Every structure is written in structure tokens, then in C-alpha cells.
mmCIF file of C-alpha atoms and ligand atoms in Angstrom:
data_model
loop_
_atom_site.group_PDB
_atom_site.id
_atom_site.type_symbol
_atom_site.label_atom_id
_atom_site.label_comp_id
_atom_site.label_asym_id
_atom_site.label_seq_id
_atom_site.Cartn_x
_atom_site.Cartn_y
_atom_site.Cartn_z
ATOM 1 C CA MET K 1 -0.252 -0.246 -0.351
ATOM 2 C CA PRO K 2 1.426 3.529 -0.900
ATOM 3 C CA LYS K 3 2.055 5.531 2.265
ATOM 4 C CA ALA K 4 -0.479 8.951 2.627
ATOM 5 C CA GLN K 5 1.291 11.093 2.288
ATOM 6 C CA GLN K 6 0.268 14.157 5.469
ATOM 7 C CA ARG K 7 0.870 17.690 3.882
ATOM 8 C CA PHE K 8 2.291 19.651 6.909
ATOM 9 C CA ILE K 9 1.593 23.678 7.115
ATOM 10 C CA LEU K 10 3.162 26.399 9.866
ATOM 11 C CA TYR K 11 1.872 25.674 13.250
ATOM 12 C CA GLU K 12 -0.201 29.101 14.131
ATOM 13 C CA ARG K 13 1.131 29.710 17.574
ATOM 14 C CA VAL K 14 -0.564 30.938 20.589
ATOM 15 C CA GLN K 15 2.363 33.457 22.814
ATOM 16 C CA TYR K 16 1.921 35.521 25.880
ATOM 17 C CA SER K 17 4.522 37.243 28.219
ATOM 18 C CA GLN K 18 5.149 35.216 31.405
ATOM 19 C CA ALA K 19 3.723 38.023 33.792
ATOM 20 C CA GLU K 20 0.771 37.316 30.906
ATOM 21 C CA MET K 21 1.081 33.348 31.396
ATOM 22 C CA ILE K 22 1.002 33.338 34.639
ATOM 23 C CA GLN K 23 -2.407 35.859 34.779
ATOM 24 C CA ARG K 24 -4.151 33.757 32.318
ATOM 25 C CA SER K 25 -3.052 30.457 34.025
ATOM 26 C CA ARG K 26 -4.620 31.939 37.422
ATOM 27 C CA ASP K 27 -7.563 33.285 35.661
ATOM 28 C CA PHE K 28 -7.888 29.903 34.107
ATOM 29 C CA TYR K 29 -7.813 28.225 37.024
ATOM 30 C CA HIS K 30 -10.130 30.650 38.634
ATOM 31 C CA PHE K 31 -12.649 30.780 36.267
ATOM 32 C CA MET K 32 -12.503 26.487 36.281
ATOM 33 C CA ASP K 33 -12.750 26.065 39.737
ATOM 34 C CA LYS K 34 -16.614 28.277 39.396
ATOM 35 C CA ARG K 35 -17.647 24.612 37.410
ATOM 36 C CA ARG K 36 -19.988 22.764 39.340
ATOM 37 C CA THR K 37 -22.318 20.055 38.648
ATOM 38 C CA VAL K 38 -25.450 20.874 39.120
ATOM 39 C CA ARG K 39 -28.617 18.133 39.257
ATOM 40 C CA ASN K 40 -31.373 21.232 39.302
ATOM 41 C CA PHE K 41 -32.000 22.349 35.961
ATOM 42 C CA SER K 42 -34.477 25.028 34.384
ATOM 43 C CA ASP K 43 -35.996 24.291 31.262
ATOM 44 C CA GLN K 44 -35.149 28.020 29.548
ATOM 45 C CA PRO K 45 -35.184 26.785 26.286
ATOM 46 C CA VAL K 46 -31.189 27.419 24.793
ATOM 47 C CA PRO K 47 -29.690 28.301 21.940
ATOM 48 C CA LEU K 48 -29.434 25.001 19.485
ATOM 49 C CA GLU K 49 -25.983 27.424 17.624
ATOM 50 C CA VAL K 50 -24.320 27.495 21.920
ATOM 51 C CA ILE K 51 -24.704 23.696 21.302
ATOM 52 C CA GLU K 52 -23.294 23.238 18.608
ATOM 53 C CA ASN K 53 -20.293 25.655 19.720
ATOM 54 C CA ILE K 54 -19.865 23.588 22.174
ATOM 55 C CA LEU K 55 -19.348 20.592 20.391
ATOM 56 C CA LEU K 56 -17.128 21.969 17.548
ATOM 57 C CA ALA K 57 -14.965 23.199 21.219
ATOM 58 C CA ALA K 58 -15.885 19.349 22.625
ATOM 59 C CA SER K 59 -14.861 18.602 19.125
ATOM 60 C CA SER K 60 -11.070 19.473 18.797
ATOM 61 C CA ALA K 61 -10.130 17.761 21.382
ATOM 62 C CA PRO K 62 -6.737 15.516 20.143
ATOM 63 C CA SER K 63 -7.723 11.308 19.728
ATOM 64 C CA GLY K 64 -6.080 8.778 18.631
ATOM 65 C CA ALA K 65 -4.527 8.733 15.114
ATOM 66 C CA HIS K 66 -7.556 11.971 14.639
ATOM 67 C CA LYS K 67 -9.186 9.598 14.370
ATOM 68 C CA GLN K 68 -12.030 11.775 17.528
ATOM 69 C CA PRO K 69 -14.419 8.295 17.442
ATOM 70 C CA TRP K 70 -16.873 9.677 18.925
ATOM 71 C CA THR K 71 -20.402 11.106 18.585
ATOM 72 C CA PHE K 72 -22.875 13.484 20.132
ATOM 73 C CA CYS K 73 -26.394 13.165 19.855
ATOM 74 C CA VAL K 74 -28.507 16.423 20.622
ATOM 75 C CA VAL K 75 -31.979 15.647 21.960
ATOM 76 C CA GLY K 76 -33.662 17.816 22.745
ATOM 77 C CA GLN K 77 -37.495 16.429 21.682
ATOM 78 C CA PRO K 78 -39.653 15.945 25.505
ATOM 79 C CA GLY K 79 -40.971 12.700 23.901
ATOM 80 C CA LEU K 80 -37.279 10.847 23.480
ATOM 81 C CA LYS K 81 -36.242 12.476 26.543
ATOM 82 C CA ARG K 82 -38.936 10.933 28.410
ATOM 83 C CA LYS K 83 -38.094 7.360 27.202
ATOM 84 C CA ILE K 84 -34.925 8.880 28.195
ATOM 85 C CA ARG K 85 -36.152 9.291 31.372
ATOM 86 C CA GLU K 86 -37.495 6.046 32.147
ATOM 87 C CA ALA K 87 -35.447 3.904 31.074
ATOM 88 C CA ALA K 88 -32.935 5.150 33.499
ATOM 89 C CA GLU K 89 -34.935 5.452 35.822
ATOM 90 C CA LYS K 90 -35.285 2.076 35.541
ATOM 91 C CA GLU K 91 -32.087 0.931 35.632
ATOM 92 C CA GLU K 92 -31.331 3.541 38.566
ATOM 93 C CA TYR K 93 -33.812 2.782 40.728
ATOM 94 C CA GLN K 94 -32.424 -1.299 40.462
ATOM 95 C CA ASN K 95 -29.021 0.595 41.377
ATOM 96 C CA TYR K 96 -30.788 2.108 44.444
ATOM 97 C CA HIS K 97 -32.000 -0.739 45.340
ATOM 98 C CA GLY K 98 -29.933 -3.633 45.706
ATOM 99 C CA ARG K 99 -26.548 -3.081 42.644
ATOM 100 C CA MET K 100 -25.152 -0.879 44.521
ATOM 101 C CA SER K 101 -22.771 -1.688 47.150
ATOM 102 C CA ASP K 102 -23.505 -0.187 50.736
ATOM 103 C CA GLU K 103 -19.396 1.377 49.918
ATOM 104 C CA TRP K 104 -20.590 3.098 46.751
ATOM 105 C CA LEU K 105 -23.969 3.940 48.895
ATOM 106 C CA ALA K 106 -22.487 5.560 51.172
ATOM 107 C CA ASP K 107 -19.735 7.360 49.018
ATOM 108 C CA LEU K 108 -22.538 8.772 47.115
ATOM 109 C CA ALA K 109 -24.690 10.087 51.081
ATOM 110 C CA THR K 110 -23.044 13.617 50.191
ATOM 111 C CA PHE K 111 -24.290 14.432 47.360
ATOM 112 C CA GLY K 112 -27.646 13.999 48.031
ATOM 113 C CA THR K 113 -28.370 11.630 44.843
ATOM 114 C CA ASP K 114 -31.226 9.118 44.552
ATOM 115 C CA TRP K 115 -33.256 7.518 41.565
ATOM 116 C CA HIS K 116 -35.298 9.737 40.712
ATOM 117 C CA LYS K 117 -33.888 11.831 37.749
ATOM 118 C CA PRO K 118 -36.310 14.774 36.260
ATOM 119 C CA PHE K 119 -32.913 16.219 34.383
ATOM 120 C CA LEU K 120 -33.403 14.320 32.286
ATOM 121 C CA GLU K 121 -36.340 15.465 30.894
ATOM 122 C CA THR K 122 -36.485 19.295 32.044
ATOM 123 C CA ALA K 123 -33.164 20.613 31.444
ATOM 124 C CA PRO K 124 -33.863 21.731 27.339
ATOM 125 C CA TYR K 125 -31.140 19.412 25.425
ATOM 126 C CA LEU K 126 -28.812 16.473 26.917
ATOM 127 C CA ILE K 127 -26.287 15.481 25.527
ATOM 128 C CA ILE K 128 -25.068 11.813 24.988
ATOM 129 C CA VAL K 129 -21.830 10.969 24.287
ATOM 130 C CA PHE K 130 -21.145 8.070 22.391
ATOM 131 C CA LYS K 131 -17.776 6.171 22.074
ATOM 132 C CA LYS K 132 -16.994 4.727 18.755
ATOM 133 C CA ALA K 133 -14.443 1.941 19.020
ATOM 134 C CA TYR K 134 -14.357 1.247 15.482
ATOM 135 C CA ASP K 135 -15.577 3.562 12.827
ATOM 136 C CA LEU K 136 -17.564 1.272 9.951
ATOM 137 C CA VAL K 137 -16.617 2.236 6.079
ATOM 138 C CA ASP K 138 -18.583 1.442 3.409
ATOM 139 C CA GLY K 139 -19.314 -1.417 6.150
ATOM 140 C CA GLU K 140 -16.535 -2.057 6.750
ATOM 141 C CA LYS K 141 -14.379 -2.148 9.874
ATOM 142 C CA LYS K 142 -11.693 0.844 10.260
ATOM 143 C CA LYS K 143 -9.730 0.727 13.730
ATOM 144 C CA ASN K 144 -9.872 3.565 16.209
ATOM 145 C CA TYR K 145 -7.384 3.500 18.390
ATOM 146 C CA TYR K 146 -6.998 5.121 22.345
ATOM 147 C CA VAL K 147 -10.910 5.388 22.209
ATOM 148 C CA ASN K 148 -11.940 5.890 25.803
ATOM 149 C CA GLU K 149 -9.004 8.243 26.553
ATOM 150 C CA SER K 150 -9.323 10.170 23.698
ATOM 151 C CA VAL K 151 -13.425 10.122 24.465
ATOM 152 C CA GLY K 152 -12.929 11.520 27.785
ATOM 153 C CA LEU K 153 -10.676 14.528 26.757
ATOM 154 C CA ALA K 154 -12.891 15.478 24.110
ATOM 155 C CA THR K 155 -15.812 15.631 27.640
ATOM 156 C CA GLY K 156 -13.301 17.553 29.265
ATOM 157 C CA PHE K 157 -13.673 19.671 27.213
ATOM 158 C CA LEU K 158 -16.803 19.702 26.001
ATOM 159 C CA LEU K 159 -18.067 20.576 29.934
ATOM 160 C CA ALA K 160 -15.200 23.669 30.018
ATOM 161 C CA ALA K 161 -16.774 24.507 27.048
ATOM 162 C CA ILE K 162 -20.463 24.259 28.590
ATOM 163 C CA HIS K 163 -19.271 26.325 30.411
ATOM 164 C CA ASN K 164 -18.081 28.780 29.502
ATOM 165 C CA ALA K 165 -21.106 29.315 27.572
ATOM 166 C CA GLY K 166 -22.462 30.356 31.425
ATOM 167 C CA LEU K 167 -24.515 26.379 31.276
ATOM 168 C CA ALA K 168 -24.384 24.064 32.983
ATOM 169 C CA SER K 169 -23.752 20.353 33.342
ATOM 170 C CA LEU K 170 -24.259 17.079 35.491
ATOM 171 C CA THR K 171 -22.646 14.398 33.431
ATOM 172 C CA HIS K 172 -24.506 11.439 34.613
ATOM 173 C CA THR K 173 -24.133 7.503 33.980
ATOM 174 C CA PRO K 174 -27.190 5.873 33.656
ATOM 175 C CA SER K 175 -25.672 1.974 34.504
ATOM 176 C CA PRO K 176 -25.734 -0.453 32.731
ATOM 177 C CA MET K 177 -26.594 3.052 29.133
ATOM 178 C CA ASN K 178 -27.329 0.288 26.178
ATOM 179 C CA PHE K 179 -30.830 1.323 26.465
ATOM 180 C CA LEU K 180 -29.697 4.599 25.271
ATOM 181 C CA GLN K 181 -27.955 3.008 21.723
ATOM 182 C CA GLU K 182 -31.490 1.697 21.548
ATOM 183 C CA ILE K 183 -33.074 3.981 21.744
ATOM 184 C CA LEU K 184 -31.638 6.910 19.590
ATOM 185 C CA GLU K 185 -31.276 3.931 16.345
ATOM 186 C CA ARG K 186 -27.435 4.030 16.660
ATOM 187 C CA PRO K 187 -25.362 2.368 14.346
ATOM 188 C CA GLU K 188 -23.049 -1.339 15.959
ATOM 189 C CA ASN K 189 -19.498 0.519 16.399
ATOM 190 C CA GLU K 190 -21.074 2.906 18.825
ATOM 191 C CA ARG K 191 -21.622 2.499 22.765
ATOM 192 C CA PRO K 192 -22.611 4.732 25.340
ATOM 193 C CA PHE K 193 -19.544 7.023 26.897
ATOM 194 C CA LEU K 194 -21.680 9.457 29.042
ATOM 195 C CA LEU K 195 -24.755 11.391 29.483
ATOM 196 C CA ILE K 196 -24.838 15.100 29.905
ATOM 197 C CA PRO K 197 -27.845 17.453 30.756
ATOM 198 C CA VAL K 198 -27.108 20.660 28.733
ATOM 199 C CA GLY K 199 -29.219 24.141 30.118
ATOM 200 C CA TYR K 200 -29.370 26.822 32.992
ATOM 201 C CA PRO K 201 -29.450 26.186 36.325
ATOM 202 C CA ALA K 202 -32.112 26.314 38.340
ATOM 203 C CA GLU K 203 -32.884 29.874 39.295
ATOM 204 C CA GLU K 204 -33.227 27.806 43.539
ATOM 205 C CA ALA K 205 -30.294 25.361 42.389
ATOM 206 C CA GLN K 206 -28.051 24.148 45.325
ATOM 207 C CA VAL K 207 -25.047 22.036 45.050
ATOM 208 C CA PRO K 208 -22.888 20.201 48.027
ATOM 209 C CA ASP K 209 -20.462 22.694 50.212
ATOM 210 C CA ILE K 210 -17.959 20.160 48.876
ATOM 211 C CA SER K 211 -14.204 21.348 48.234
ATOM 212 C CA ARG K 212 -11.164 20.259 45.912
ATOM 213 C CA LYS K 213 -7.927 18.743 47.163
ATOM 214 C CA GLU K 214 -5.322 21.035 47.541
ATOM 215 C CA LEU K 215 -2.434 21.128 45.022
ATOM 216 C CA ARG K 216 0.327 19.570 47.414
ATOM 217 C CA GLU K 217 -2.302 16.565 47.552
ATOM 218 C CA VAL K 218 -2.443 16.347 43.308
ATOM 219 C CA MET K 219 1.263 17.717 42.473
ATOM 220 C CA VAL K 220 4.084 15.881 42.783
ATOM 221 C CA LEU K 221 7.628 17.943 41.625
ATOM 222 C CA TYR K 222 10.775 16.227 40.496
ATOM 223 C CA GLU K 223 12.526 19.046 40.286
HETATM 224 N N1 IYR F 301 -25.403 6.416 38.576
HETATM 225 C C1 IYR F 301 -25.455 6.925 39.235
HETATM 226 C C2 IYR F 301 -25.403 6.461 40.885
HETATM 227 C C3 IYR F 301 -24.077 7.202 40.770
HETATM 228 C C4 IYR F 301 -22.623 7.260 41.028
HETATM 229 C C5 IYR F 301 -21.749 7.940 41.343
HETATM 230 I I1 IYR F 301 -19.711 6.745 40.941
HETATM 231 C C6 IYR F 301 -22.082 9.150 41.131
HETATM 232 O O1 IYR F 301 -20.921 10.093 41.338
HETATM 233 C C7 IYR F 301 -23.275 10.118 41.115
HETATM 234 C C8 IYR F 301 -24.133 9.030 40.984
HETATM 235 C C9 IYR F 301 -26.259 7.992 39.359
HETATM 236 O O2 IYR F 301 -27.111 8.758 38.704
HETATM 237 O O3 IYR F 301 -27.199 8.032 39.853
#
């Protein structure tokens, strides 16, 4: 097989002075530190164009061999949201009534979660992230690489983009979530990865009073 020739172009670098770097990195940290997982959404509509921009930002994430092995399903249709809620609650009921260990339930106690998932209908959009285990090109299987890492990175970009737009998100993991593949009629190469309700937070939305690990707990310096 002939070796594919990739054309190279000059890298458009973004450059700042050291002082600017310090300021920007600090500002970005403070901005990102304001992101919280929100479980109470307003039903106020969100322009689809915002969602489209958010998804373009997510899709700019690096991926194994630049395969971009993801699909983002955007669900705004009320009937479909209801279907998803019903299926998710059915699984979650089982999770909270026997499938999750006592240790797991104790770890979740802080967050006040239970099997009820009203946000799946309230949030104006549900973004369901699918990972592509492999690509299907004209019915032929093509390999993807580092799929979990790639889709995890894209989802991280996605959450940052949602926050940047001034919207709230929830990384929801109904389990098992193969019902999403059926309801959304996705092809066999796509597997559900995460379900992310997006919208404005409810007027009086509350979040748990938790803090984040300090730098010394997460950073090990070898200098
Ligand atoms: N998937 C369940 C349980 C749950 C699990 C973890 I780990 C969380 O951080 C939060 C919830 C649910 O969505 O309720």
C-alpha cells in the first residue's frame, strides 16, 4: 500500500509574555474552579447554535491517530427525553435498591442522589456522548485507537465549553446504559459513554458544599 502523504502547515502559535501566562493561567483556574455539577435545571430554552459551538469545541480534542472516535447525540425532543428518563430511572432504581454496594451508597450520601432523574426531562438538551469502538466505512470495520482516552478528553473539553458559555452540566452515568443505543438507534460500532444534560441552572439550584484537593495533594514535583 502506498504511504499516505500528510501535508504539513506552519503551526499558528499563541504566545504570551511570562506575566501574561501567569495571569491567564490563574484566571483560567479561577474560572474553571467555578464549574459545578448541577442537578437542578431550568427549562429555559438554549439556542441550538450555542450547543453546536460547544460540540465543535469538544470535537477539537486530541484523539488517537486523529480518528475523533465520538458522536454527540443532541436530544431536545420532549418525547425522546421522557423515554430516556424512564429507561434511566428503571436502571437507577435497581442500582439504588441492591446493585450498588453499601460503600458506594455511603460515598454518594453527600450528593443526595437517588433514582429519580427529573433533570432528564427538564434540561432543554441532553447530550449523549457515544464512543466509536471502531469506524464503519461502507460497511467495512476501521480501527480506532485509545478510544476511552480520546472520548474522555473530548468530554472534558465539552464540560469546559459548556461552562464557558455560562451553562450548567451534569455528568450522568446511568448504568448500564445500553438502552441509549437502542432508543437513539445508534449503529453497532457506537457505545454510550456519558449522558450530559445541559441548560441554565434552576433559579435556586443548590450544590453540595465540597472543596477540591489542594495542589500538594495532586501534584508531585521532580525538579
Ligand atoms: N449513576 C447513579 C449513581 C451515581 C454514581 C456516582 I460514582 C456518582 O458520582 C453519582 C451518581 C446516579 O446517577 O444516580
